[in-house]
Coordinates of C-alpha atoms and ligand atoms in Angstrom, one line a residue:
M16 CA 125.9 68.8 85.3
G17 CA 128.5 67.3 83.7
S18 CA 126.2 64.2 83.5
R19 CA 124.0 66.0 81.0
S20 CA 127.0 66.7 78.6
R21 CA 129.2 63.7 78.3
S22 CA 125.9 61.5 78.0
S23 CA 124.3 63.5 75.4
V24 CA 127.5 65.3 74.3
A25 CA 127.1 62.5 70.7
I26 CA 123.8 63.8 70.4
W27 CA 124.9 67.4 70.1
T28 CA 127.1 66.6 68.1
V29 CA 124.6 65.0 65.3
L30 CA 121.7 68.1 65.5
L31 CA 124.7 70.2 65.3
A32 CA 126.0 69.0 62.5
W33 CA 122.5 68.9 61.6
V34 CA 121.7 72.7 61.8
G35 CA 124.6 73.4 60.0
M36 CA 123.7 71.4 56.9
T37 CA 120.1 73.0 56.9
I38 CA 121.5 76.1 57.1
I39 CA 123.7 75.8 54.6
G40 CA 120.9 73.9 52.6
G41 CA 118.9 77.2 53.3
E42 CA 115.6 75.0 54.2
M43 CA 116.0 76.0 57.6
T44 CA 115.7 79.8 58.1
K45 CA 113.4 80.9 55.9
G46 CA 114.9 83.7 54.1
E47 CA 116.6 85.5 57.4
G48 CA 119.7 85.9 56.2
A49 CA 120.6 81.6 55.6
N50 CA 123.9 83.5 54.0
K51 CA 125.2 85.4 56.7
S52 CA 124.6 82.2 59.3
A53 CA 126.8 80.6 56.9
S54 CA 129.5 83.4 57.4
G55 CA 129.6 82.6 61.1
G56 CA 131.5 79.9 60.6
L57 CA 129.2 76.5 60.1
F58 CA 131.5 74.9 57.9
W59 CA 131.8 71.7 59.8
S60 CA 128.3 70.9 58.3
T61 CA 128.2 66.6 56.8
A62 CA 125.9 68.1 54.0
K63 CA 126.6 65.2 52.1
E64 CA 125.2 66.0 48.4
E65 CA 126.7 67.3 45.6
G66 CA 125.1 70.9 45.7
D67 CA 125.5 71.6 49.1
L68 CA 129.0 70.7 48.8
A69 CA 129.9 73.0 46.3
R70 CA 127.7 76.2 48.0
K71 CA 129.9 75.4 51.2
A72 CA 133.1 76.0 49.0
E73 CA 131.9 78.9 47.1
V74 CA 131.1 80.6 50.6
E75 CA 134.5 79.6 51.7
D76 CA 136.1 81.3 49.3
S77 CA 133.7 84.1 49.9
T78 CA 136.7 86.8 51.8
E79 CA 133.1 89.7 51.6
V80 CA 131.4 87.3 53.9
F81 CA 134.1 87.5 56.2
N82 CA 134.3 90.6 56.7
Q83 CA 131.1 91.7 57.2
K84 CA 131.0 91.6 60.8
D85 CA 128.6 94.4 61.0
D86 CA 126.3 92.9 59.3
F87 CA 126.1 89.7 61.9
D88 CA 122.7 88.4 62.6
G89 CA 123.6 85.8 65.1
G90 CA 125.0 83.0 62.9
F91 CA 127.1 80.7 65.1
S92 CA 130.7 82.0 66.1
S93 CA 131.6 78.8 66.8
L94 CA 130.7 75.2 67.0
D95 CA 130.6 76.1 71.1
G96 CA 128.5 79.0 71.2
M97 CA 126.0 77.7 69.3
L98 CA 126.7 74.3 71.6
Q99 CA 125.7 77.0 74.2
W100 CA 123.2 79.2 72.9
S101 CA 121.1 75.7 72.1
I102 CA 121.8 74.3 75.6
G103 CA 120.3 77.5 77.3
H104 CA 117.7 77.4 74.9
S105 CA 115.2 76.8 78.0
D106 CA 116.4 78.4 80.8
P107 CA 115.7 82.7 79.7
A108 CA 118.1 83.8 82.0
K109 CA 120.8 82.1 80.4
L110 CA 119.1 83.4 77.1
K111 CA 119.6 86.7 77.5
E112 CA 122.6 86.6 79.0
T113 CA 124.1 84.7 75.5
A114 CA 121.7 87.3 73.2
E115 CA 124.6 90.0 75.1
N116 CA 127.3 88.2 74.2
V117 CA 126.1 87.7 70.8
Q118 CA 126.5 90.5 69.0
R119 CA 123.5 93.2 67.9
L120 CA 121.2 89.6 68.2
S121 CA 118.0 90.7 69.0
P122 CA 115.8 88.7 71.2
D123 CA 113.1 88.6 68.7
K124 CA 115.6 86.8 66.7
L125 CA 116.9 84.8 69.4
K126 CA 113.2 83.3 70.2
K127 CA 113.0 82.6 66.8
R128 CA 116.4 80.7 66.4
Q129 CA 115.3 78.7 70.3
M130 CA 111.7 77.7 68.4
E131 CA 114.2 76.9 65.9
I132 CA 116.2 74.2 67.9
K133 CA 113.5 72.8 69.5
E134 CA 111.5 72.0 66.8
L135 CA 114.9 70.3 65.8
V136 CA 115.5 68.5 69.3
E137 CA 111.8 67.1 68.5
R138 CA 112.4 65.9 65.7
L139 CA 115.7 64.5 66.1
K140 CA 114.1 63.0 69.0
M141 CA 116.7 62.8 71.5
P142 CA 116.6 60.5 73.8
S143 CA 115.6 61.9 77.7
D144 CA 118.0 60.6 80.6
A145 CA 115.4 58.1 81.3
Q146 CA 115.4 56.4 77.8
L147 CA 119.6 56.5 78.0
M148 CA 118.7 55.1 81.5
Q149 CA 116.6 52.4 79.8
I150 CA 119.0 51.1 77.7
A151 CA 121.9 51.3 80.4
I152 CA 119.5 48.4 82.7
D153 CA 119.2 46.9 80.0
D154 CA 122.3 46.5 79.1
L155 CA 123.6 45.1 82.5
N156 CA 120.4 42.9 82.8
N157 CA 121.5 41.2 79.7
S158 CA 123.7 39.1 80.2
S159 CA 124.8 37.7 77.3
L160 CA 126.1 40.4 76.2
P161 CA 129.7 41.1 76.8
S162 CA 131.2 42.6 80.6
E163 CA 132.6 45.2 78.8
Y164 CA 129.1 46.7 78.3
H165 CA 127.3 45.8 81.6
H166 CA 131.3 48.8 82.7
R167 CA 130.2 50.9 80.6
A168 CA 125.6 50.9 81.6
L169 CA 127.6 51.6 85.1
Q170 CA 129.7 54.1 84.0
E171 CA 126.3 55.6 82.4
L172 CA 124.4 55.4 85.3
L173 CA 126.6 56.8 87.7
I174 CA 126.9 60.0 85.9
L175 CA 122.6 60.4 84.8
V176 CA 121.8 59.2 88.7
E177 CA 123.5 62.5 90.1
Q178 CA 120.5 63.8 89.1
I179 CA 117.7 63.4 91.5
D180 CA 115.1 63.5 89.6
N181 CA 116.7 60.1 87.6
A182 CA 118.0 58.8 91.1
N183 CA 113.7 58.8 91.2
D184 CA 113.5 57.3 88.5
L185 CA 116.0 54.9 88.7
H186 CA 113.2 52.3 90.9
K187 CA 110.6 53.0 88.1
L188 CA 112.9 51.2 85.2
G189 CA 113.9 48.6 87.4
G190 CA 117.1 49.7 88.1
L191 CA 117.9 49.5 91.5
S192 CA 117.4 45.9 91.4
V193 CA 119.6 45.4 88.9
I194 CA 122.1 47.0 90.6
I195 CA 122.0 45.4 94.0
R196 CA 121.9 42.2 91.4
E197 CA 125.3 42.9 90.5
L198 CA 126.7 43.9 93.9
N199 CA 126.9 40.0 94.1
N200 CA 129.2 39.9 90.5
P201 CA 132.2 38.2 90.7
D202 CA 133.9 41.2 89.1
P203 CA 135.1 44.0 92.0
E204 CA 134.9 46.4 89.6
I205 CA 131.6 45.5 88.6
R206 CA 130.4 45.6 92.7
T207 CA 132.5 48.9 92.9
T208 CA 130.8 50.6 90.7
S209 CA 127.2 49.4 91.6
A210 CA 127.6 50.1 95.3
W211 CA 129.3 54.2 93.8
I212 CA 126.3 54.6 91.8
L213 CA 123.3 53.5 95.7
G214 CA 125.5 55.7 97.0
E215 CA 125.3 58.5 94.6
A216 CA 121.1 57.8 93.9
C217 CA 120.7 57.7 97.6
Q218 CA 122.7 61.1 99.1
N219 CA 120.1 63.2 100.2
N220 CA 117.3 61.4 98.9
P221 CA 114.7 59.5 101.0
V222 CA 112.6 59.0 98.0
V223 CA 115.3 55.7 97.1
Q224 CA 117.0 55.8 100.6
K225 CA 113.4 53.8 101.8
Q226 CA 114.1 51.6 98.3
V227 CA 116.9 50.7 98.5
L228 CA 116.4 49.5 102.4
E229 CA 113.2 47.7 101.0
L230 CA 115.1 45.7 98.2
G231 CA 118.0 44.8 100.8
G232 CA 121.0 46.6 99.8
L233 CA 122.2 47.7 103.1
A234 CA 123.3 44.8 104.3
K235 CA 125.2 43.5 101.5
L236 CA 126.4 46.7 101.2
M237 CA 128.1 46.6 104.8
K238 CA 129.6 43.0 103.9
M239 CA 131.7 45.0 100.8
V240 CA 132.9 47.3 103.5
K241 CA 135.2 44.1 105.3
S242 CA 136.2 43.6 101.7
S243 CA 140.0 43.4 100.5
F244 CA 139.4 45.2 97.7
L245 CA 140.0 48.3 99.0
E246 CA 137.7 50.7 96.3
E247 CA 135.0 48.3 96.9
A248 CA 135.3 48.9 100.8
R249 CA 135.5 52.3 100.5
K250 CA 132.4 52.8 98.1
A251 CA 130.2 49.9 100.4
L252 CA 130.9 52.4 103.6
Y253 CA 129.9 55.5 100.7
A254 CA 127.2 53.9 100.5
V255 CA 126.0 52.6 103.8
S256 CA 126.4 56.5 104.8
A257 CA 124.6 57.6 102.3
L258 CA 122.2 55.2 102.8
I259 CA 121.5 55.8 106.2
R260 CA 122.1 59.2 106.9
N261 CA 118.9 61.3 108.0
N262 CA 117.0 57.5 107.4
L263 CA 116.4 56.0 111.2
D264 CA 114.9 52.9 109.6
G265 CA 117.5 52.6 107.7
Q266 CA 119.4 53.3 111.3
E267 CA 118.0 50.7 112.8
L268 CA 118.6 48.2 110.6
F269 CA 121.9 48.6 110.3
Y270 CA 122.4 48.0 113.5
A271 CA 120.4 44.9 113.4
E272 CA 123.4 44.2 110.8
T273 CA 125.5 44.6 114.0
G274 CA 126.9 48.0 112.1
D275 CA 127.8 49.1 115.5
L276 CA 131.0 46.6 115.9
M277 CA 131.6 47.2 112.1
L278 CA 132.8 50.9 112.9
Q279 CA 133.8 49.9 116.2
D280 CA 136.1 47.7 114.6
I281 CA 137.5 49.6 112.0
L282 CA 137.7 52.7 114.3
S283 CA 140.2 50.5 117.3
N284 CA 142.1 48.9 114.6
S285 CA 144.6 51.6 113.1
S286 CA 146.1 48.6 109.9
I287 CA 142.6 49.5 108.4
D288 CA 143.2 52.0 105.3
I289 CA 142.7 55.6 106.3
R290 CA 139.4 56.9 104.5
I291 CA 137.8 54.6 105.3
R292 CA 138.5 55.3 109.3
R293 CA 138.0 59.0 108.2
K294 CA 134.6 58.2 107.0
S295 CA 133.7 55.7 109.8
V296 CA 134.0 58.2 112.7
S297 CA 132.1 60.6 110.4
L298 CA 129.1 58.1 110.4
V299 CA 130.0 57.9 114.0
A300 CA 129.1 61.8 114.6
D301 CA 126.0 61.7 112.2
L302 CA 124.7 59.2 113.6
V303 CA 124.9 60.9 116.7
E304 CA 123.7 64.3 115.6
C305 CA 120.9 62.7 114.3
R306 CA 120.0 61.1 117.5
L307 CA 120.5 64.6 118.7
Q308 CA 118.1 65.7 116.8
T309 CA 115.0 63.3 117.2
R310 CA 113.2 63.0 120.5
N311 CA 111.7 59.9 121.9
I312 CA 114.2 57.8 120.1
A313 CA 115.2 54.3 121.2
E314 CA 118.3 54.6 123.8
Q315 CA 121.2 53.1 121.5
P316 CA 123.5 51.6 123.8
F317 CA 126.2 51.4 121.5
F318 CA 126.7 54.9 121.8
S319 CA 127.3 54.6 126.2
N320 CA 129.6 51.5 125.6
R321 CA 132.6 52.8 127.0
F322 CA 135.6 50.2 124.9
F323 CA 133.3 52.2 121.7
L324 CA 133.7 55.6 123.3
R325 CA 137.8 54.8 123.9
S326 CA 138.3 53.8 120.3
V327 CA 137.2 57.6 119.2
V328 CA 139.3 59.1 122.1
D329 CA 142.2 57.4 120.5
L330 CA 141.8 58.7 117.2
T331 CA 142.6 61.9 118.7
A332 CA 146.4 60.6 118.5
S333 CA 146.6 59.8 115.3
T334 CA 149.3 61.5 113.2
D335 CA 146.0 62.0 110.8
L336 CA 145.6 65.6 111.5
D337 CA 141.7 65.1 109.2
L338 CA 140.7 61.8 111.7
Q339 CA 141.5 64.2 114.6
E340 CA 139.7 67.1 113.5
K341 CA 136.3 64.2 112.7
A342 CA 137.2 62.7 115.7
L343 CA 136.1 65.8 117.6
V344 CA 133.5 66.5 116.4
A345 CA 132.2 62.9 116.6
I346 CA 133.0 63.3 120.9
K347 CA 131.5 66.2 120.6
N348 CA 128.2 65.2 119.7
L349 CA 128.9 62.0 121.6
L350 CA 129.4 64.5 124.6
Q351 CA 125.8 65.6 124.4
L352 CA 124.2 62.5 124.4
K353 CA 122.5 61.8 128.1
T354 CA 123.0 58.0 127.9
T355 CA 126.7 58.4 128.0
E356 CA 128.2 59.1 131.2
A357 CA 131.5 61.6 132.2
L358 CA 133.3 59.9 134.4
V359 CA 133.8 57.2 131.9
F360 CA 135.5 59.9 129.6
K361 CA 137.3 61.8 132.2
D362 CA 138.5 58.1 133.4
F363 CA 138.4 55.1 131.3
C364 CA 139.3 57.2 127.9
G365 CA 141.6 59.7 129.5
L366 CA 139.7 62.8 127.4
D367 CA 141.3 65.1 129.8
G368 CA 144.6 64.0 128.2
A369 CA 143.8 63.8 125.2
L370 CA 142.5 67.2 124.8
H371 CA 145.7 68.7 126.3
R372 CA 147.7 66.8 123.8
M373 CA 145.8 67.8 121.0
R374 CA 145.9 71.6 122.5
Q375 CA 149.9 71.4 122.5
Q376 CA 150.4 69.9 119.3
L377 CA 147.8 72.9 117.6
Q378 CA 150.3 74.8 119.6
Q379 CA 153.0 73.9 117.5
L380 CA 150.9 73.8 114.1
M381 CA 149.6 77.0 114.9
A382 CA 153.9 78.1 114.3
E383 CA 153.6 77.0 110.8
E384 CA 152.3 80.2 109.1
Y385 CA 150.2 77.9 106.3
L386 CA 148.9 75.6 109.0
R387 CA 147.4 78.4 110.7
D388 CA 143.7 78.7 109.9
Y389 CA 143.2 75.3 110.1
A390 CA 145.0 75.0 113.0
L391 CA 143.1 77.9 114.9
D392 CA 140.0 76.3 113.7
V393 CA 141.0 72.9 115.3
E394 CA 142.0 75.0 118.4
S395 CA 138.3 76.4 118.6
L396 CA 136.6 72.9 118.4
R397 CA 138.6 71.7 120.9
R398 CA 138.2 73.9 122.9
E399 CA 134.2 73.4 122.9
V400 CA 134.2 70.1 123.8
E401 CA 136.2 71.5 126.7
L402 CA 133.4 72.6 127.6
I403 CA 131.2 70.8 127.1
F404 CA 132.9 68.4 129.0
H405 CA 134.3 69.5 131.7
G406 CA 129.7 71.0 132.5
K407 CA 128.8 67.5 131.5
L408 CA 131.6 66.7 134.6
E409 CA 130.3 69.3 136.7
K410 CA 127.5 67.6 137.0
V411 CA 128.1 64.8 137.8
T412 CA 131.1 65.5 140.2
Q413 CA 129.2 68.4 142.3
V414 CA 130.1 68.9 146.2
P415 CA 126.9 69.1 147.2
T416 CA 127.0 72.4 150.0
Ligands
NAG8 C1 122.1 84.2 49.4 O1 123.0 84.1 47.8 C2 121.9 83.5 47.0 C3 123.5 83.2 46.4 O2 124.5 83.4 46.3 C4 121.4 84.9 46.9 O3 121.0 84.3 45.7 C5 120.6 85.2 48.3 O4 119.8 86.2 47.8 C6 121.3 85.6 49.5 N1 120.0 85.5 50.6 C7 120.7 86.0 51.2 C8 119.1 85.7 52.5 O5 120.8 87.4 51.8
NAG9 C1 120.6 40.8 74.9 O1 121.8 40.9 74.6 C2 122.0 39.9 73.0 C3 122.8 40.4 71.8 O2 122.9 41.8 71.7 C4 120.7 40.3 72.0 O3 120.5 40.1 71.4 C5 119.5 40.2 73.1 O4 118.0 40.4 72.4 C6 119.8 40.6 74.3 N1 118.4 40.5 75.2 C7 117.6 40.8 75.7 C8 116.7 40.8 76.7 O5 117.5 42.4 75.5
NAG10 C1 115.9 41.7 84.3 O1 116.1 40.0 83.3 C2 115.1 39.2 83.3 C3 114.6 37.9 82.2 O2 116.2 37.7 82.1 C4 114.2 40.2 83.5 O3 112.7 38.9 84.0 C5 113.7 40.6 84.2 O4 112.2 41.5 83.7 C6 114.8 41.9 83.3 N1 114.8 43.1 84.2 C7 114.7 44.7 83.7 C8 114.6 45.3 85.0 O5 114.8 45.1 82.6
NAG11 C1 143.1 44.9 111.4 O1 142.9 45.2 109.7 C2 143.8 44.8 109.4 C3 143.7 44.9 108.3 O2 142.0 45.2 107.1 C4 143.0 43.4 109.4 O3 144.4 42.4 108.4 C5 143.5 42.6 110.8 O4 143.1 41.6 111.1 C6 142.9 43.5 111.3 N1 142.9 43.3 112.9 C7 142.1 43.1 113.9 C8 142.8 43.2 115.4 O5 140.8 43.0 113.3

């Protein structure tokens, strides 16, 4: 949403200036109150001709015109109003809403204006998002341009790919391979934004996920997760998660690239940035969830590895509440895997003790007014984990009667 306005503000400004010019010039409205439109405040015209300027001054001077509020025929009362209205021109619901806001503007007149704006847009040949993306991609791909062009091109692409249609066009325009190539750029900022764009484009988008996987983006992004530039590591992990979430092919590739060890290293090392650790444990929860929902899927031995399980359980002792909560979600999912063993959770990971400590801590938090709701939520999740855990334990420790 923000993307469109930001990428097109310059164009709208040109468009609006042009509309103003033609209204004041009297060539646009063809008898339908050109003067009154001007009374609405279109004085920011870029009209260059002397005659236009003179006429403009005349209108500005005429107090009578300003007092004609009752005759207001839908001329734009402000730049903003016009911008809003113009943008809304293709959406009937928004059109209606705007129509209600504009005093005495009949739908017929609105429709007429709508057609006029549409005509203007076509005459101005406003570039489409695809064209804007092409320009950005060409700039990014042109090594003879100074680096600020590359930075700007990446910022524009970052905004444009928020929209799924644009993300889907990226590969067709040659953008994905150029962006993946930029993951090797010596400038960490370029690498960071490139990873970010890939993450945005892949987010809940199986088409783009597949394309990035086929272009070999995953292995590169996984290496970047280890970067000593914090922001690069964060954005790379964000992109890795977006790339393999709900994507079994991506997940196979992730394990083949020893993604399991990557996660284990992050989860077991408390010196690593907290946001990276939170994101990693959420990724574990997602990966397990995906296994739980997929039938006939090959087992992933990593998830029943006792050292891995212990590093997840240990996160519940973190001082970071968010990390604790995310760890609980991961534990809840891991407990539901057939391949994990209840006794490993109990004896090797000390899950009983961990849940008990959490409970005490949460009870203390509940005493704090501003933390009460949060603590209640986490406690209910903790309780759920406890029930699943004990259910799983009972199955293996029941004494036959
Ligand atoms: C606009 O103003 C001009 C001169 O002031 C006048 O001749 C013309 O009739 C006006 N047009 C409309 C539509 O009011
Ligand atoms: C790259 O940019 C330079 C400088 O603006 C320009 O002259 C050249 O045509 C561009 N190359 C391509 C392939 O667009
Ligand atoms: C990038 O530039 C190279 C040559 O400099 C060209 O072969 C390639 O097609 C370009 N890629 C895109 C997507 O424009
Ligand atoms: C833990 O992470 C820190 C910071 O990234 C790193 O310097 C250290 O080598 C890591 N420790 C282990 C045991 O991997």
